[in-house]
Amino acid sequence: MNRQQRLSSILELVVEKGSVEVDDASRILGVSAATIRRDFDVLAKRQLLTRTHGGAVATGSSLGLPLTYKVAKDDKVKQRIAKVAAEMVTRHQIIGINGGTTSTEVARALAARTEFAPSDSQEHSPALTVVTNAVNIAAELTVRHQIKIVVTGGVARPQSYELTGPFAEEVLKEVNIDITFLGVSAFNPIMGAAANHEDEAKVNRQMVQRSKKVVVIADSSKFTRTAFATICSADQIDTIITDSGTDEEMLKKLRQLGIEIIIA
Amino acid sequence: MNRQQRLSSILELVVEKGSVEVDDASRILGVSAATIRRDFDVLAKRQLLTRTHGGAVATGSSLGLPLTYKVAKDDKVKQRIAKVAAEMVTRHQIIGINGGTTSTEVARALAARTEFAPSDSQEHSPALTVVTNAVNIAAELTVRHQIKIVVTGGVARPQSYELTGPFAEEVLKEVNIDITFLGVSAFNPIMGAAANHEDEAKVNRQMVQRSKKVVVIADSSKFTRTAFATICSADQIDTIITDSGTDEEMLKKLRQLGIEIIIA
DNA sequence: AAGCATATGATTGTTTATGCTCACTTTACT
DNA sequence: AGTAAAGTGAGCATAAACAATCATATGCTT
């Protein structure tokens, strides 16, 4: 266990429980209290937590986006969600996909759909058209000949690989999408779907507007989180695909808004 | 086990487990700790992992891409050409890059320019702006925070990863490029620069027109080949970077056209 | 085949991370 | 308020990791 991992673990602890004691952290992580204090200090300096006597508490920024520290471990959950999403798609549809880890899994699941594989009879129209503003998704899918990839232009954001800005918006004005699979940073009935950055939110919003049907793909953690920039209100969402970890109360509220809920 | 394989293996380890110790990597790969440290350093410079004392941890960006994009193939000739090309670039310039293997090497060489690495002083303007219609290049460079990536929209072509079509052309109308590095399928004094597909040729042509200076990057085999679609005539090219395998007669003709020839 | 560039491993002095002690401060309890 | 207990920061010692350097080996170019 090196320092970075320890810092990451401390952040997880503090975000999950709201606060941590020096002693507890010391015991859990197997290092001396002095080391924990030093760790707290560096995280406090980065404003990722606030020191207290005997421990540390979470700050607003630590709840928002500890992306560098986050380890991708919900893979299984996301893959199941993605598989269900991919099964909603039928031949010749136009599919919109934005950026993010869940969206990337949907793209992979789409590519794995064997029905879309090239057939002997040389078809002229592609089996599927995917419109995306995520360059990593575009790069991955480009090798599949049976899928036509349309990329919005724009400026690439390092964290999410999403293209944003006026170029992306211009392109999106000119396309018509059957289903958009929308990955979000946070979702709840009041604020709707939200992303971490206003530029991303804007492009995603436009993708939603150009789409006949919008499917939000979100593991259960997204419903207890908040994010800076709203993409669209909850009533613009047709369907949500999530996992079984979501609170029943939340699901009820969402259903009351007329949203179809699918548990993957 | 050569270096490239080792770098690739290290990335696999770090992506799978989230972090690796120098000692473990040294034992697993059967090389000295000094070598592992050097390997970590080059991967850290590419921002594919983050160094820690005693090891390295995965960065957010190392999680997204399949390994084939991360591990550079070993084409010595193209790499030398690319290195010379990258050295023509100065800070804050706007660089255009089209698709293809040579172009991809130029992008990698640009990313390796240490002068562009992020400095302590938080600069607001990016060290470099890269405009490209190749999604693989965009995906690779997106992780480098010091480079601003502008992607033309368009439809992706499987063979070259290039985006083509009206969306790409609309975006290119609105940008101004200092230097375009133009990878070609074939080049000679009579037909000029040529690509394998008319759509690619059209987009590349537009990139040339939006650019103050155009540098063709072409290994010597390109001068004895032909290709279907012309991008532009030879007199629109300012400079050609090639290897020493090119026929003297050909070089003479090119120089007569006022083209600067650089042998990498 | 000679020569040059690159890759690797070993060595050495330097830096960093960690745990421990101790003098001091904050908190909690009577 | 006064006192005990817990927490803290500073300094110090140790072991691990590191960067720099050099020597050797490997491989590519001419």
XYZ file of C-alpha atoms in Angstrom, chain A residues 124 126 128-153 163 171 175, chain B residues 69 99-100 132-139 151-169 197 199-200 203:
65
model
C -25.481 -0.746 -48.659
C -25.121 0.399 -42.374
C -26.509 0.896 -37.253
C -25.591 4.570 -37.083
C -23.999 5.856 -33.909
C -23.727 9.576 -33.237
C -21.316 10.392 -30.436
C -19.317 13.252 -28.993
C -16.920 10.933 -27.169
C -13.658 10.384 -29.011
C -12.775 7.218 -27.127
C -16.062 5.653 -28.181
C -15.571 6.797 -31.751
C -12.069 5.340 -31.858
C -13.246 2.020 -30.473
C -16.221 1.646 -32.758
C -14.533 2.817 -35.922
C -13.056 -0.606 -36.544
C -16.542 -2.177 -36.756
C -17.481 -1.909 -40.391
C -21.125 -2.595 -39.832
C -21.586 0.518 -37.731
C -21.532 3.997 -39.201
C -19.912 6.394 -36.768
C -20.800 10.058 -36.835
C -18.635 12.201 -34.608
C -19.614 15.678 -33.514
C -16.706 18.052 -33.796
C -16.211 16.918 -27.434
C -23.163 19.342 -36.030
C -28.762 15.175 -37.102
C -3.723 2.753 -29.016
C -5.138 10.615 -40.506
C -2.774 7.763 -41.259
C -7.375 16.789 -36.442
C -9.913 14.729 -38.322
C -8.454 11.426 -37.106
C -10.308 9.946 -34.145
C -7.431 7.715 -33.087
C -5.127 10.704 -32.826
C -7.767 12.657 -30.954
C -8.278 9.800 -28.510
C -11.783 17.485 -33.626
C -13.581 18.027 -36.891
C -16.890 16.265 -36.928
C -17.828 13.817 -39.599
C -18.261 10.198 -40.480
C -15.446 7.881 -39.461
C -13.721 5.764 -42.107
C -12.575 2.406 -40.731
C -9.320 2.118 -42.671
C -7.770 5.402 -41.680
C -9.819 6.560 -38.688
C -10.389 9.788 -40.593
C -13.560 11.817 -40.279
C -14.980 12.939 -43.597
C -18.110 14.461 -45.051
C -19.986 17.752 -44.749
C -19.695 17.977 -40.961
C -15.926 17.928 -41.147
C -15.944 20.537 -43.872
C -10.458 7.888 -50.993
C -13.829 11.887 -49.180
C -10.539 11.914 -47.354
C -11.288 17.048 -46.203
